[in-house]
Amino acid sequence: MLTRDLAGRRLNAPVFYPGSIERTSFAEREEEKGYLIIELAPGGGIRHRFMPLPARPMIDLTVDGSAATLEEVRAQLIRQIAALDAEAIVRLRPAASIPAALLSALSERWLRSVAPSTMNISWGIPRYQAPAG
């Protein structure tokens, strides 16, 4: 529901607009998803109710491979994935200490082979952060 326009000016009446009932990015991970029931009454009265829907959980998982073998990292990832909701959307983030060779061995193809088929799992690209100061 919008109560202001893009310039921030107050609208005369609220505007209801459709959106996705699924989360489409990690920026929406805490947003409640649902739909509106709008009731129009004689004489122009309007009532609305928000009806929440279950949404797939979105999870950030850091992969730390410092001082571990590929087999140990894979075993740890398999345990972590098994503990998650099978419907989850999972974004893996490499720890700064993970060697590039180890990271390349943890392909998305391998990840999908060990995750439930209902899970969306992929590597997220870490954002650049400017040095402090």
JSON list of C-alpha atoms in Angstrom, two decimals:
[
{"chain": "A", "resi": 1, "resn": "MET", "atom": "CA", "xyz": [0.00, 0.00, 0.00]},
{"chain": "A", "resi": 2, "resn": "LEU", "atom": "CA", "xyz": [1.36, 3.39, -0.97]},
{"chain": "A", "resi": 3, "resn": "THR", "atom": "CA", "xyz": [0.50, 6.57, 0.92]},
{"chain": "A", "resi": 4, "resn": "ARG", "atom": "CA", "xyz": [3.12, 8.80, -0.76]},
{"chain": "A", "resi": 5, "resn": "ASP", "atom": "CA", "xyz": [4.24, 9.28, -4.35]},
{"chain": "A", "resi": 6, "resn": "LEU", "atom": "CA", "xyz": [7.84, 8.82, -5.53]},
{"chain": "A", "resi": 7, "resn": "ALA", "atom": "CA", "xyz": [8.65, 12.44, -4.65]},
{"chain": "A", "resi": 8, "resn": "GLY", "atom": "CA", "xyz": [7.41, 11.87, -1.08]},
{"chain": "A", "resi": 9, "resn": "ARG", "atom": "CA", "xyz": [4.17, 13.84, -1.45]},
{"chain": "A", "resi": 10, "resn": "ARG", "atom": "CA", "xyz": [1.18, 12.50, 0.45]},
{"chain": "A", "resi": 11, "resn": "LEU", "atom": "CA", "xyz": [-1.47, 10.87, -1.76]},
{"chain": "A", "resi": 12, "resn": "ASN", "atom": "CA", "xyz": [-5.17, 11.76, -1.38]},
{"chain": "A", "resi": 13, "resn": "ALA", "atom": "CA", "xyz": [-6.02, 8.08, -0.93]},
{"chain": "A", "resi": 14, "resn": "PRO", "atom": "CA", "xyz": [-3.94, 4.96, -0.36]},
{"chain": "A", "resi": 15, "resn": "VAL", "atom": "CA", "xyz": [-2.95, 3.02, -3.47]},
{"chain": "A", "resi": 16, "resn": "PHE", "atom": "CA", "xyz": [-3.00, -0.78, -3.32]},
{"chain": "A", "resi": 17, "resn": "TYR", "atom": "CA", "xyz": [-0.75, -2.52, -5.83]},
{"chain": "A", "resi": 18, "resn": "PRO", "atom": "CA", "xyz": [0.15, -6.15, -6.49]},
{"chain": "A", "resi": 19, "resn": "GLY", "atom": "CA", "xyz": [3.56, -7.55, -5.80]},
{"chain": "A", "resi": 20, "resn": "SER", "atom": "CA", "xyz": [5.22, -10.92, -5.74]},
{"chain": "A", "resi": 21, "resn": "ILE", "atom": "CA", "xyz": [4.00, -13.41, -3.16]},
{"chain": "A", "resi": 22, "resn": "GLU", "atom": "CA", "xyz": [7.52, -14.90, -3.21]},
{"chain": "A", "resi": 23, "resn": "ARG", "atom": "CA", "xyz": [10.64, -13.17, -2.01]},
{"chain": "A", "resi": 24, "resn": "THR", "atom": "CA", "xyz": [12.66, -12.23, -5.07]},
{"chain": "A", "resi": 25, "resn": "SER", "atom": "CA", "xyz": [15.85, -10.91, -3.46]},
{"chain": "A", "resi": 26, "resn": "PHE", "atom": "CA", "xyz": [17.69, -11.01, -0.16]},
{"chain": "A", "resi": 27, "resn": "ALA", "atom": "CA", "xyz": [16.68, -7.36, 0.36]},
{"chain": "A", "resi": 28, "resn": "GLU", "atom": "CA", "xyz": [13.17, -8.76, 1.04]},
{"chain": "A", "resi": 29, "resn": "ARG", "atom": "CA", "xyz": [14.24, -11.51, 3.43]},
{"chain": "A", "resi": 30, "resn": "GLU", "atom": "CA", "xyz": [12.44, -9.98, 6.44]},
{"chain": "A", "resi": 31, "resn": "GLU", "atom": "CA", "xyz": [9.33, -8.77, 4.56]},
{"chain": "A", "resi": 32, "resn": "GLU", "atom": "CA", "xyz": [6.04, -10.49, 5.23]},
{"chain": "A", "resi": 33, "resn": "LYS", "atom": "CA", "xyz": [4.39, -11.74, 2.04]},
{"chain": "A", "resi": 34, "resn": "GLY", "atom": "CA", "xyz": [0.68, -12.04, 1.47]},
{"chain": "A", "resi": 35, "resn": "TYR", "atom": "CA", "xyz": [-2.35, -10.67, -0.31]},
{"chain": "A", "resi": 36, "resn": "LEU", "atom": "CA", "xyz": [-5.15, -8.20, 0.37]},
{"chain": "A", "resi": 37, "resn": "ILE", "atom": "CA", "xyz": [-8.84, -8.81, 0.66]},
{"chain": "A", "resi": 38, "resn": "ILE", "atom": "CA", "xyz": [-10.58, -5.60, -0.32]},
{"chain": "A", "resi": 39, "resn": "GLU", "atom": "CA", "xyz": [-14.26, -5.19, 0.50]},
{"chain": "A", "resi": 40, "resn": "LEU", "atom": "CA", "xyz": [-16.26, -2.49, -1.25]},
{"chain": "A", "resi": 41, "resn": "ALA", "atom": "CA", "xyz": [-19.32, -1.33, 0.68]},
{"chain": "A", "resi": 42, "resn": "PRO", "atom": "CA", "xyz": [-22.37, 0.45, -0.67]},
{"chain": "A", "resi": 43, "resn": "GLY", "atom": "CA", "xyz": [-21.85, 4.20, -0.49]},
{"chain": "A", "resi": 44, "resn": "GLY", "atom": "CA", "xyz": [-18.15, 4.01, -1.32]},
{"chain": "A", "resi": 45, "resn": "GLY", "atom": "CA", "xyz": [-16.73, 2.52, 1.87]},
{"chain": "A", "resi": 46, "resn": "ILE", "atom": "CA", "xyz": [-13.61, 0.39, 1.49]},
{"chain": "A", "resi": 47, "resn": "ARG", "atom": "CA", "xyz": [-12.10, -2.08, 3.95]},
{"chain": "A", "resi": 48, "resn": "HIS", "atom": "CA", "xyz": [-8.96, -4.09, 3.46]},
{"chain": "A", "resi": 49, "resn": "ARG", "atom": "CA", "xyz": [-7.32, -6.95, 5.30]},
{"chain": "A", "resi": 50, "resn": "PHE", "atom": "CA", "xyz": [-3.80, -8.25, 4.79]},
{"chain": "A", "resi": 51, "resn": "MET", "atom": "CA", "xyz": [-3.67, -12.04, 4.65]},
{"chain": "A", "resi": 52, "resn": "PRO", "atom": "CA", "xyz": [-0.13, -13.33, 5.30]},
{"chain": "A", "resi": 53, "resn": "LEU", "atom": "CA", "xyz": [1.28, -16.24, 3.33]},
{"chain": "A", "resi": 54, "resn": "PRO", "atom": "CA", "xyz": [4.16, -18.51, 4.33]},
{"chain": "A", "resi": 55, "resn": "ALA", "atom": "CA", "xyz": [7.35, -17.48, 2.55]},
{"chain": "A", "resi": 56, "resn": "ARG", "atom": "CA", "xyz": [10.46, -19.50, 1.91]},
{"chain": "A", "resi": 57, "resn": "PRO", "atom": "CA", "xyz": [13.20, -18.73, 4.43]},
{"chain": "A", "resi": 58, "resn": "MET", "atom": "CA", "xyz": [16.26, -16.95, 3.04]},
{"chain": "A", "resi": 59, "resn": "ILE", "atom": "CA", "xyz": [19.51, -17.93, 4.71]},
{"chain": "A", "resi": 60, "resn": "ASP", "atom": "CA", "xyz": [23.06, -16.60, 4.44]},
{"chain": "A", "resi": 61, "resn": "LEU", "atom": "CA", "xyz": [25.63, -19.29, 5.18]},
{"chain": "A", "resi": 62, "resn": "THR", "atom": "CA", "xyz": [29.35, -18.53, 5.48]},
{"chain": "A", "resi": 63, "resn": "VAL", "atom": "CA", "xyz": [31.69, -21.22, 4.20]},
{"chain": "A", "resi": 64, "resn": "ASP", "atom": "CA", "xyz": [34.93, -21.31, 6.16]},
{"chain": "A", "resi": 65, "resn": "GLY", "atom": "CA", "xyz": [37.59, -23.51, 4.65]},
{"chain": "A", "resi": 66, "resn": "SER", "atom": "CA", "xyz": [40.68, -22.24, 6.44]},
{"chain": "A", "resi": 67, "resn": "ALA", "atom": "CA", "xyz": [42.87, -25.13, 7.62]},
{"chain": "A", "resi": 68, "resn": "ALA", "atom": "CA", "xyz": [40.52, -27.84, 6.36]},
{"chain": "A", "resi": 69, "resn": "THR", "atom": "CA", "xyz": [40.62, -30.37, 3.56]},
{"chain": "A", "resi": 70, "resn": "LEU", "atom": "CA", "xyz": [38.10, -30.41, 0.73]},
{"chain": "A", "resi": 71, "resn": "GLU", "atom": "CA", "xyz": [36.50, -33.53, 2.23]},
{"chain": "A", "resi": 72, "resn": "GLU", "atom": "CA", "xyz": [36.13, -31.84, 5.65]},
{"chain": "A", "resi": 73, "resn": "VAL", "atom": "CA", "xyz": [34.60, -28.71, 4.13]},
{"chain": "A", "resi": 74, "resn": "ARG", "atom": "CA", "xyz": [32.19, -30.78, 2.02]},
{"chain": "A", "resi": 75, "resn": "ALA", "atom": "CA", "xyz": [31.17, -32.85, 5.07]},
{"chain": "A", "resi": 76, "resn": "GLN", "atom": "CA", "xyz": [30.60, -29.67, 7.09]},
{"chain": "A", "resi": 77, "resn": "LEU", "atom": "CA", "xyz": [28.51, -28.15, 4.29]},
{"chain": "A", "resi": 78, "resn": "ILE", "atom": "CA", "xyz": [26.43, -31.32, 3.95]},
{"chain": "A", "resi": 79, "resn": "ARG", "atom": "CA", "xyz": [25.68, -31.20, 7.72]},
{"chain": "A", "resi": 80, "resn": "GLN", "atom": "CA", "xyz": [24.78, -27.48, 7.56]},
{"chain": "A", "resi": 81, "resn": "ILE", "atom": "CA", "xyz": [22.53, -27.97, 4.51]},
{"chain": "A", "resi": 82, "resn": "ALA", "atom": "CA", "xyz": [20.78, -30.96, 6.14]},
{"chain": "A", "resi": 83, "resn": "ALA", "atom": "CA", "xyz": [19.91, -28.79, 9.17]},
{"chain": "A", "resi": 84, "resn": "LEU", "atom": "CA", "xyz": [18.13, -26.17, 7.01]},
{"chain": "A", "resi": 85, "resn": "ASP", "atom": "CA", "xyz": [14.52, -26.02, 5.85]},
{"chain": "A", "resi": 86, "resn": "ALA", "atom": "CA", "xyz": [14.32, -28.03, 2.62]},
{"chain": "A", "resi": 87, "resn": "GLU", "atom": "CA", "xyz": [12.40, -25.14, 0.99]},
{"chain": "A", "resi": 88, "resn": "ALA", "atom": "CA", "xyz": [15.03, -22.52, 1.90]},
{"chain": "A", "resi": 89, "resn": "ILE", "atom": "CA", "xyz": [16.76, -20.13, -0.44]},
{"chain": "A", "resi": 90, "resn": "VAL", "atom": "CA", "xyz": [20.41, -20.34, 0.60]},
{"chain": "A", "resi": 91, "resn": "ARG", "atom": "CA", "xyz": [23.15, -17.90, -0.31]},
{"chain": "A", "resi": 92, "resn": "LEU", "atom": "CA", "xyz": [26.65, -19.17, 0.43]},
{"chain": "A", "resi": 93, "resn": "ARG", "atom": "CA", "xyz": [29.35, -16.64, 1.22]},
{"chain": "A", "resi": 94, "resn": "PRO", "atom": "CA", "xyz": [33.02, -17.62, 1.15]},
{"chain": "A", "resi": 95, "resn": "ALA", "atom": "CA", "xyz": [35.04, -16.58, 4.19]},
{"chain": "A", "resi": 96, "resn": "ALA", "atom": "CA", "xyz": [38.00, -14.38, 3.31]},
{"chain": "A", "resi": 97, "resn": "SER", "atom": "CA", "xyz": [40.36, -17.18, 4.38]},
{"chain": "A", "resi": 98, "resn": "ILE", "atom": "CA", "xyz": [39.03, -19.85, 2.00]},
{"chain": "A", "resi": 99, "resn": "PRO", "atom": "CA", "xyz": [41.60, -20.82, -0.65]},
{"chain": "A", "resi": 100, "resn": "ALA", "atom": "CA", "xyz": [40.53, -20.28, -4.28]},
{"chain": "A", "resi": 101, "resn": "ALA", "atom": "CA", "xyz": [41.27, -23.93, -5.19]},
{"chain": "A", "resi": 102, "resn": "LEU", "atom": "CA", "xyz": [38.97, -25.14, -2.42]},
{"chain": "A", "resi": 103, "resn": "LEU", "atom": "CA", "xyz": [36.28, -22.69, -3.45]},
{"chain": "A", "resi": 104, "resn": "SER", "atom": "CA", "xyz": [36.36, -23.84, -7.08]},
{"chain": "A", "resi": 105, "resn": "ALA", "atom": "CA", "xyz": [35.90, -27.47, -5.97]},
{"chain": "A", "resi": 106, "resn": "LEU", "atom": "CA", "xyz": [32.63, -26.51, -4.29]},
{"chain": "A", "resi": 107, "resn": "SER", "atom": "CA", "xyz": [30.76, -25.96, -7.54]},
{"chain": "A", "resi": 108, "resn": "GLU", "atom": "CA", "xyz": [27.09, -25.10, -7.76]},
{"chain": "A", "resi": 109, "resn": "ARG", "atom": "CA", "xyz": [26.59, -28.44, -9.50]},
{"chain": "A", "resi": 110, "resn": "TRP", "atom": "CA", "xyz": [28.05, -30.24, -6.47]},
{"chain": "A", "resi": 111, "resn": "LEU", "atom": "CA", "xyz": [25.96, -28.09, -4.09]},
{"chain": "A", "resi": 112, "resn": "ARG", "atom": "CA", "xyz": [22.77, -28.99, -5.94]},
{"chain": "A", "resi": 113, "resn": "SER", "atom": "CA", "xyz": [23.70, -32.67, -5.82]},
{"chain": "A", "resi": 114, "resn": "VAL", "atom": "CA", "xyz": [23.82, -32.64, -2.00]},
{"chain": "A", "resi": 115, "resn": "ALA", "atom": "CA", "xyz": [20.95, -30.22, -1.31]},
{"chain": "A", "resi": 116, "resn": "PRO", "atom": "CA", "xyz": [17.27, -31.17, -1.46]},
{"chain": "A", "resi": 117, "resn": "SER", "atom": "CA", "xyz": [15.76, -30.58, -4.91]},
{"chain": "A", "resi": 118, "resn": "THR", "atom": "CA", "xyz": [13.34, -28.09, -3.32]},
{"chain": "A", "resi": 119, "resn": "MET", "atom": "CA", "xyz": [16.17, -25.90, -2.02]},
{"chain": "A", "resi": 120, "resn": "ASN", "atom": "CA", "xyz": [17.58, -23.02, -4.03]},
{"chain": "A", "resi": 121, "resn": "ILE", "atom": "CA", "xyz": [21.29, -22.86, -3.20]},
{"chain": "A", "resi": 122, "resn": "SER", "atom": "CA", "xyz": [23.98, -20.75, -4.83]},
{"chain": "A", "resi": 123, "resn": "TRP", "atom": "CA", "xyz": [27.10, -18.73, -4.19]},
{"chain": "A", "resi": 124, "resn": "GLY", "atom": "CA", "xyz": [26.63, -15.06, -3.40]},
{"chain": "A", "resi": 125, "resn": "ILE", "atom": "CA", "xyz": [29.20, -12.55, -4.52]},
{"chain": "A", "resi": 126, "resn": "PRO", "atom": "CA", "xyz": [30.57, -10.56, -1.59]},
{"chain": "A", "resi": 127, "resn": "ARG", "atom": "CA", "xyz": [30.19, -6.83, -2.00]},
{"chain": "A", "resi": 128, "resn": "TYR", "atom": "CA", "xyz": [33.21, -4.57, -2.06]},
{"chain": "A", "resi": 129, "resn": "GLN", "atom": "CA", "xyz": [33.71, -2.66, 1.17]},
{"chain": "A", "resi": 130, "resn": "ALA", "atom": "CA", "xyz": [35.95, 0.40, 1.14]},
{"chain": "A", "resi": 131, "resn": "PRO", "atom": "CA", "xyz": [38.69, 0.37, 3.77]},
{"chain": "A", "resi": 132, "resn": "ALA", "atom": "CA", "xyz": [37.79, 2.30, 6.92]},
{"chain": "A", "resi": 133, "resn": "GLY", "atom": "CA", "xyz": [39.35, 5.69, 7.36]}
]
